[in-house]
Amino acid sequence: MTKSNFTRRGVMKTGAVAGAGLALPTYLRAQESFTNNPTGDTVTLGFNVPQTGPYADEGADELRAFELAVEHLNGEGDGGMLQTFSSNALEGNGIMGKRVEFVTGDTQTKSDAARASARSMIEKDGAIMISGGSSSGVAVAVQGLCQEAGVIFMAGLTHSNDTTGKDKKANGFRHFFNAYMSAAAMAPVLEQLYGSDRNAYHLTADYTWGWTQQESIQAATEALGWTTVNNVLTPLAETDFSAYIAPVLNSGADVLVLNHYGGNMVNSLTNAVQFGLKEAQANGKQFEIVVPLYSELMARGAGQAIAGIPGSQNWDWKIENELGDRYKGTNAFVQSFGEKYGFPPSQAAHTCYAQTLLYADAVARGGSFNPCSVAEALEGYEFDGLGNGPTLYRAADHQCFKDVVVVRGKENPENEFDLVEIVEVTPAEQVTYEPDHPMFAGGALGECNPGA
Amino acid sequence: MDAIILQFLNGLDKGSAYALIALGLTLIFGTLGVVNFAHGALFMIGAFCAVTVQRLLSLSYEVEVEGETDFLGNPMTTDIPYVQSWFGEAIGQGIIDWSVPLAILFAIPVMLIVGFVMERGLIQYFYKRPHADQILVTFGLAIVLQEIIKQIYGANPIPTPAPEAFRGSLDFGVWLGFDPNTIIYPYWRLVYFFFSAFIIAAVFAFLQFTTFGMVVRAGMADRETVGLLGINIDKRFTVMFGIAAAVAGLAGVMYTPINSPNYHMGMDFLVLSFVVVVVGGMGSLPGAVLAGFLLGILQSFASMNWIKDILPGIDQIIIYLVAIAILLTRPRGLLGRKGVMED
């Protein structure tokens, strides 16, 4: 007779434990095994913003917002949007009791440099989350890196459809709106302002953001009845757009759509105004210029040229004062930011601040820094009080859905921070699309990667 | 036809900037034998002279606006420029409005000094060093200069508008018998073209019709012999460096209303200007001017839609294609001299 080591009780115990283990989500099984699990009493976040290069001023504003968010998370300052955020998970004691520290990287608005700085923050500094950036090319590149490394990427200013479209990743989340949303929000306003019988000429920056912006606004305006006369791709490095602007007036177009951002936008808009397009008549109508994506910081560079030009924004610092407490959180943030830095925040600053709070909140609600726990807490999350009104972080593509602000350049700005006026706010429902919309097709979120 | 005329005008305008920068580059190379990669930075510093003058003329004091508050709820203030309080609103506004042309007066001495300091402080030590060393040190200097400007003025472009009187555009087509709105051209770009033509003519006249210019030309042809005649040619060449810096600076000042200046604008022009110099012929002043206008016009034509439909992307490579073609057929460039950079 042989004696077995297996007892009925032992088998049942082992089976129960193994069964419970298998039933748990993957991230809990690997609770202690994820990239940069913070073991001390601090947690490090990585803020990857353009500190040099053409978007350095935008990057500086993002960094200001990140610093403010960290301050508020650690219970310092006046708390900012923590007071208005619909979630109560954050208590001003860091994240899950760990004091928040941060490191910064310089994206230089170059994909390879941005990946290198993000990698350095993850590998050398132990950053558990990466955020920031001012370009879609950079966002897509860094998002891919974070997916591979097993950390969360909370995108900064990135507006290309591709970021949460064909290049979406399970570890990446975008609070900022996108090109489709800009077009969907602007179309009704454009119809109201300029009618449905228009011929549009597009100048488009020749990279991922420009292509998706042009595709989106063309589809939206053609749905109104507009005709697209031409779409000319312009090199990203171009500084003098006169050769591209000069033929516009003779092309049969009566609207010029500038799918340009940043320095490109400043120069192309300035050139268009110099060539008299704002005063010109075409097809018996007043010639019009449209800039689908506004950047207040860059708009300063265009000066008077932006007066009367419509565009769209993710957020505006005046929105709560002008449109009421649906947009609560705005004034709290503007107050904190304004008192610390002396001027109102840009939309880039706002989205970065909101992303930091959303990340911290997701950690607190999920009870873990594990990226898969954070992702699960963010997916399908509905929140309010961060300045954009009720917002949904859609699970299917990790894109936030919220109201879009349609603005136009102010004719007589009172100061350099008051360059745009809010024309209308388009409700989130009108800018929402199906996850499998053709403009976002071609990619898959894949599986969340907790890393190590 | 109208499109061709329009792009020709555009090309003249682009060519003006290329020609002015390339002229300065060639002056330095022709006199000192230095390949100056910091020349684009001089163009950029010139542009920021205009920004500085605009800011100086707009220096203001704050006045509280009664009954109004700012975004933080503090009493609202408004800025009143000192020139307005000194000279009255109309004259004060007029002075600020004309800040770009007025900046020329500021830029000339500033650029002469910058050029002098650059040459005496750094570049003179590299006269006898290989061209590769000169390129490295001047390129490094360019980066330092642009970072200094970024530190002071930020990375964003700064609007520096033309005077109100020149902000519109000219219906050039009507003059030529076309329908209205067929050939529209901004006034300031025409001003820029004539200004460039004037500066180029002035530089050539200075070299051609003054004793100083004659000595410099002699020095460019045979530095050693001029030295043997007891003439301090180095001193004259230092002055020429200052003049070249001033030419680049003035090109920058007048360019600011065309594109809002930013710290990177010098780099945007630098590579193109070197291509212009090479195409024109190293060391040839007329070559630099000729190639500047030629390449500017070709670049504009290459941006025409029907040309891009046939050859996509041609607008980006046309200058380099022409450079390759010229260097294959005329290795010294269009008007290059024998023996320059051929040792």
Coordinates of C-alpha atoms in Angstrom, one line a residue, chain B:
Chain B
M1 CA -0.5 83.9 -67.3
D2 CA -1.7 85.7 -64.2
A3 CA -0.5 82.8 -62.0
I4 CA 2.9 82.9 -63.6
I5 CA 3.2 86.7 -63.0
L6 CA 2.1 86.2 -59.4
Q7 CA 4.6 83.5 -58.7
F8 CA 7.3 85.6 -60.4
L9 CA 6.5 88.4 -58.0
N10 CA 6.6 85.9 -55.1
G11 CA 9.9 84.7 -56.3
L12 CA 11.4 88.2 -56.4
D13 CA 10.4 88.6 -52.9
K14 CA 11.8 85.3 -51.7
G15 CA 14.8 85.9 -53.8
S16 CA 15.3 89.3 -52.1
A17 CA 15.8 87.6 -48.7
Y18 CA 18.0 84.9 -50.1
A19 CA 20.1 87.4 -52.1
L20 CA 20.6 89.7 -49.1
I21 CA 21.7 86.9 -46.8
A22 CA 23.9 85.3 -49.5
L23 CA 25.5 88.7 -50.2
G24 CA 26.6 89.0 -46.6
L25 CA 27.8 85.4 -46.6
T26 CA 29.8 86.0 -49.7
L27 CA 31.3 89.3 -48.4
I28 CA 32.6 87.5 -45.4
F29 CA 33.8 84.5 -47.4
G30 CA 35.3 86.6 -50.1
T31 CA 37.2 88.9 -47.7
L32 CA 38.1 86.8 -44.7
G33 CA 37.8 83.3 -46.3
V34 CA 35.5 82.3 -43.4
V35 CA 32.5 80.0 -44.0
N36 CA 30.2 81.7 -41.6
F37 CA 27.4 79.4 -40.4
A38 CA 26.3 82.1 -37.9
H39 CA 25.1 84.3 -40.7
G40 CA 21.5 83.2 -40.3
A41 CA 21.7 84.1 -36.7
L42 CA 22.7 87.7 -37.7
F43 CA 19.5 87.8 -39.8
M44 CA 17.6 86.7 -36.8
I45 CA 19.3 89.2 -34.5
G46 CA 18.3 91.9 -37.0
A47 CA 14.7 90.8 -36.8
F48 CA 14.8 91.0 -33.0
C49 CA 16.2 94.5 -33.3
A50 CA 12.8 95.3 -34.8
V51 CA 11.1 93.5 -31.9
T52 CA 13.2 95.4 -29.4
V53 CA 12.5 98.8 -31.0
Q54 CA 8.8 97.9 -31.0
R55 CA 8.9 97.0 -27.3
L56 CA 11.0 100.0 -26.4
L57 CA 8.6 102.4 -28.2
S58 CA 5.6 100.5 -26.5
L59 CA 7.0 100.9 -23.0
S60 CA 4.0 101.8 -20.9
Y61 CA 2.8 102.7 -17.5
E62 CA -0.2 101.2 -16.0
V63 CA -3.4 103.1 -15.3
E64 CA -6.3 101.6 -13.3
V65 CA -9.6 101.3 -15.2
E66 CA -12.3 102.3 -12.8
G67 CA -15.1 99.8 -12.2
E68 CA -13.5 97.0 -14.0
T69 CA -11.6 93.9 -12.8
D70 CA -9.2 91.5 -14.4
F71 CA -9.6 87.7 -14.5
L72 CA -8.5 87.3 -10.9
G73 CA -10.9 89.9 -9.7
N74 CA -8.1 92.5 -9.1
P75 CA -8.6 96.0 -10.4
M76 CA -8.2 96.1 -14.1
T77 CA -5.3 98.1 -15.5
T78 CA -4.6 99.4 -18.9
D79 CA -1.2 100.2 -20.4
I80 CA -0.5 103.7 -21.8
P81 CA 2.7 104.0 -23.8
Y82 CA 5.1 106.7 -22.7
V83 CA 5.4 108.0 -26.2
Q84 CA 1.6 108.6 -26.2
S85 CA 1.8 110.6 -23.1
W86 CA 4.8 112.6 -24.3
F87 CA 3.7 113.4 -27.8
G88 CA 0.0 112.9 -27.7
E89 CA -2.1 109.9 -28.8
A90 CA -2.0 110.4 -32.5
I91 CA 1.8 111.0 -32.8
G92 CA 2.6 108.4 -30.2
Q93 CA 0.5 105.8 -32.0
G94 CA 2.2 106.8 -35.3
I95 CA 5.7 106.3 -33.8
I96 CA 4.8 102.8 -32.6
D97 CA 3.1 102.0 -35.9
W98 CA 6.3 102.9 -37.7
S99 CA 8.5 100.9 -35.4
V100 CA 9.8 98.5 -38.1
P101 CA 11.2 101.2 -40.4
L102 CA 12.5 103.1 -37.4
A103 CA 14.3 99.9 -36.2
I104 CA 16.6 100.3 -39.2
L105 CA 18.2 103.2 -37.4
F106 CA 18.7 101.1 -34.3
A107 CA 19.8 97.9 -36.2
I108 CA 22.6 99.5 -38.2
P109 CA 24.9 100.4 -35.2
V110 CA 23.8 97.3 -33.3
M111 CA 24.6 95.0 -36.1
L112 CA 27.9 96.7 -36.8
I113 CA 28.9 96.2 -33.2
V114 CA 27.7 92.6 -33.2
G115 CA 29.7 91.9 -36.3
F116 CA 32.7 93.6 -35.0
V117 CA 32.6 91.7 -31.6
M118 CA 32.0 88.4 -33.4
E119 CA 34.9 88.9 -35.7
R120 CA 37.4 90.3 -33.2
G121 CA 36.2 88.1 -30.3
L122 CA 36.0 84.8 -32.0
I123 CA 36.2 84.4 -35.8
Q124 CA 39.7 86.0 -36.2
Y125 CA 41.2 83.1 -34.4
F126 CA 39.9 80.7 -37.0
Y127 CA 41.2 82.5 -40.2
K128 CA 44.0 80.0 -40.6
R129 CA 42.1 76.9 -39.5
P130 CA 40.4 74.5 -41.9
H131 CA 36.9 75.3 -43.2
A132 CA 35.5 72.4 -41.1
D133 CA 36.7 74.1 -37.9
Q134 CA 35.2 77.4 -39.1
I135 CA 31.8 75.7 -39.8
L136 CA 31.8 74.0 -36.4
V137 CA 32.6 77.1 -34.4
T138 CA 30.2 79.4 -36.3
F139 CA 27.4 76.8 -36.2
G140 CA 28.0 76.5 -32.5
L141 CA 27.9 80.3 -32.2
A142 CA 24.6 80.4 -34.1
I143 CA 23.0 78.0 -31.7
V144 CA 24.3 80.0 -28.7
L145 CA 22.9 83.2 -30.2
Q146 CA 19.5 81.7 -30.9
E147 CA 19.3 80.2 -27.4
I148 CA 20.1 83.6 -25.9
I149 CA 17.3 85.2 -28.0
K150 CA 14.9 82.4 -27.0
Q151 CA 15.7 83.0 -23.4
I152 CA 15.0 86.7 -23.7
Y153 CA 12.0 86.7 -26.1
G154 CA 10.5 83.2 -25.7
A155 CA 10.0 80.6 -28.4
N156 CA 6.7 81.9 -29.8
P157 CA 6.7 84.1 -32.9
I158 CA 6.2 87.8 -32.0
P159 CA 3.9 89.8 -34.3
T160 CA 5.7 92.8 -35.7
P161 CA 3.3 94.5 -38.1
A162 CA 4.2 96.8 -41.0
P163 CA 3.0 100.4 -40.7
E164 CA -0.7 100.7 -41.3
A165 CA -0.1 102.5 -44.6
F166 CA 1.6 99.3 -46.0
R167 CA -0.6 96.6 -44.6
G168 CA -2.9 96.3 -47.5
S169 CA -2.2 94.7 -50.9
L170 CA -1.9 96.1 -54.4
D171 CA -4.1 94.9 -57.2
F172 CA -1.2 94.5 -59.5
G173 CA -3.3 92.7 -62.2
V174 CA -5.4 95.8 -62.9
W175 CA -2.3 97.7 -63.9
L176 CA -1.5 94.9 -66.4
G177 CA -5.0 94.7 -67.8
F178 CA -6.2 91.7 -65.9
D179 CA -9.5 91.5 -64.0
P180 CA -9.6 92.9 -60.5
N181 CA -8.3 90.5 -57.7
T182 CA -6.3 88.5 -60.3
I183 CA -2.9 89.5 -59.2
I184 CA -2.9 90.7 -55.6
Y185 CA 0.4 91.5 -54.0
P186 CA 1.1 92.8 -50.5
Y187 CA 2.5 96.3 -50.3
W188 CA 5.1 95.4 -47.7
R189 CA 6.5 92.6 -49.9
L190 CA 7.0 95.2 -52.7
V191 CA 8.7 97.5 -50.1
Y192 CA 10.9 94.5 -49.1
F193 CA 11.9 93.9 -52.7
F194 CA 12.8 97.6 -53.4
F195 CA 14.6 97.8 -50.1
S196 CA 16.7 94.8 -50.9
A197 CA 17.5 96.1 -54.3
F198 CA 18.6 99.4 -52.7
I199 CA 20.9 97.6 -50.2
I200 CA 22.4 95.4 -52.8
A201 CA 23.0 98.5 -55.0
A202 CA 24.5 100.4 -52.1
V203 CA 26.9 97.5 -51.2
F204 CA 28.1 97.3 -54.8
A205 CA 28.4 101.0 -55.1
F206 CA 30.4 101.1 -51.9
L207 CA 32.8 98.5 -53.2
Q208 CA 33.0 99.9 -56.7
F209 CA 33.1 103.6 -56.2
T210 CA 34.9 104.3 -52.9
T211 CA 38.6 104.1 -52.1
F212 CA 37.8 101.8 -49.2
G213 CA 35.9 99.5 -51.5
M214 CA 38.7 99.5 -54.0
V215 CA 41.2 98.4 -51.4
V216 CA 38.8 95.7 -50.1
R217 CA 38.4 94.4 -53.7
A218 CA 42.1 94.5 -54.2
G219 CA 42.5 92.6 -50.9
M220 CA 39.9 90.0 -52.0
A221 CA 41.9 89.5 -55.2
D222 CA 45.4 89.4 -53.6
R223 CA 45.6 90.0 -49.9
E224 CA 49.3 89.6 -49.7
T225 CA 50.2 92.2 -52.2
V226 CA 47.8 94.7 -50.7
G227 CA 49.5 94.1 -47.3
L228 CA 53.0 94.6 -48.9
L229 CA 51.8 98.1 -49.9
G230 CA 51.5 99.0 -46.3
I231 CA 47.7 98.8 -46.1
N232 CA 46.2 97.2 -43.0
I233 CA 43.8 95.0 -44.9
D234 CA 42.8 93.1 -41.8
K235 CA 41.3 96.2 -40.3
R236 CA 39.3 96.8 -43.5
F237 CA 38.1 93.2 -43.6
T238 CA 36.9 93.6 -40.0
V239 CA 34.8 96.6 -41.2
M240 CA 33.5 94.4 -44.0
F241 CA 32.5 91.8 -41.5
G242 CA 30.5 94.5 -39.7
I243 CA 29.0 95.6 -43.0
A244 CA 28.0 92.1 -43.9
A245 CA 26.4 91.7 -40.4
A246 CA 24.5 94.9 -41.0
V247 CA 23.2 93.7 -44.4
A248 CA 22.0 90.5 -42.8
G249 CA 20.5 92.4 -39.9
L250 CA 18.7 94.9 -42.1
A251 CA 17.3 92.0 -44.2
G252 CA 16.0 90.6 -40.9
V253 CA 14.5 93.9 -39.7
M254 CA 12.5 94.4 -42.8
Y255 CA 11.4 90.8 -43.0
T256 CA 9.6 90.9 -39.6
P257 CA 6.2 92.1 -41.0
I258 CA 6.3 89.3 -43.6
N259 CA 6.7 86.5 -41.0
S260 CA 6.5 87.1 -37.3
P261 CA 10.1 86.6 -36.0
N262 CA 11.0 83.7 -33.9
Y263 CA 14.4 82.6 -32.5
H264 CA 14.7 79.8 -35.2
M265 CA 14.2 82.0 -38.3
G266 CA 17.9 82.3 -39.0
M267 CA 18.3 78.5 -39.3
D268 CA 15.4 78.4 -41.7
F269 CA 17.3 80.6 -44.1
L270 CA 20.8 79.5 -43.4
V271 CA 20.9 76.2 -45.5
L272 CA 19.1 77.8 -48.4
S273 CA 21.5 80.7 -48.3
F274 CA 24.5 78.5 -48.5
V275 CA 23.0 76.7 -51.5
V276 CA 22.5 80.1 -53.0
V277 CA 26.2 81.0 -52.4
V278 CA 27.3 77.7 -53.9
V279 CA 25.1 78.0 -57.0
G280 CA 26.1 81.7 -57.5
G281 CA 29.8 80.7 -57.1
M282 CA 31.8 80.9 -53.8
G283 CA 33.2 84.4 -53.4
S284 CA 31.2 86.0 -56.2
L285 CA 29.0 88.9 -55.1
P286 CA 27.1 89.2 -58.3
G287 CA 26.7 85.4 -58.3
A288 CA 25.1 85.5 -54.9
V289 CA 22.6 88.1 -55.9
L290 CA 21.8 86.4 -59.2
A291 CA 21.5 82.9 -57.7
G292 CA 19.3 84.4 -54.8
F293 CA 16.8 85.8 -57.2
L294 CA 17.0 82.8 -59.6
L295 CA 16.4 80.2 -56.9
G296 CA 13.7 82.3 -55.2
I297 CA 11.8 82.5 -58.5
L298 CA 12.3 78.8 -59.3
Q299 CA 11.1 77.8 -55.8
S300 CA 7.9 79.9 -56.3
F301 CA 7.2 78.4 -59.7
A302 CA 7.7 74.9 -58.3
S303 CA 5.0 75.6 -55.7
M304 CA 2.4 76.0 -58.5
N305 CA -0.3 73.4 -58.2
W306 CA -0.1 72.1 -61.7
I307 CA 3.6 71.6 -61.5
K308 CA 3.2 69.8 -58.1
D309 CA 0.5 67.6 -59.7
I310 CA 3.0 66.4 -62.3
L311 CA 6.0 66.3 -59.9
P312 CA 4.7 66.0 -56.3
G313 CA 7.1 67.4 -53.7
I314 CA 9.1 69.3 -56.3
D315 CA 8.7 72.6 -54.4
Q316 CA 10.8 71.1 -51.6
I317 CA 13.7 69.9 -53.7
I318 CA 13.9 72.2 -56.6
I319 CA 16.6 74.3 -55.1
Y320 CA 18.8 71.3 -54.4
L321 CA 18.1 69.8 -57.8
V322 CA 19.2 73.1 -59.4
A323 CA 22.3 73.1 -57.2
I324 CA 23.2 69.6 -58.3
A325 CA 22.7 70.5 -61.9
I326 CA 24.7 73.7 -61.7
L327 CA 27.6 72.0 -59.8
L328 CA 27.7 69.2 -62.3
T329 CA 27.8 71.5 -65.3
R330 CA 29.6 74.5 -63.8
P331 CA 31.5 73.3 -60.7
R332 CA 32.5 76.8 -59.7
G333 CA 28.8 77.9 -59.7
L334 CA 27.2 80.5 -62.0
L335 CA 29.8 83.3 -61.6
G336 CA 32.4 81.6 -59.5
R337 CA 36.1 82.5 -59.6
K338 CA 38.9 80.1 -60.3
G339 CA 40.9 79.1 -57.2
V340 CA 38.2 79.8 -54.6
M341 CA 37.9 76.8 -52.2
E342 CA 39.8 74.7 -54.7
D343 CA 43.0 74.3 -52.8

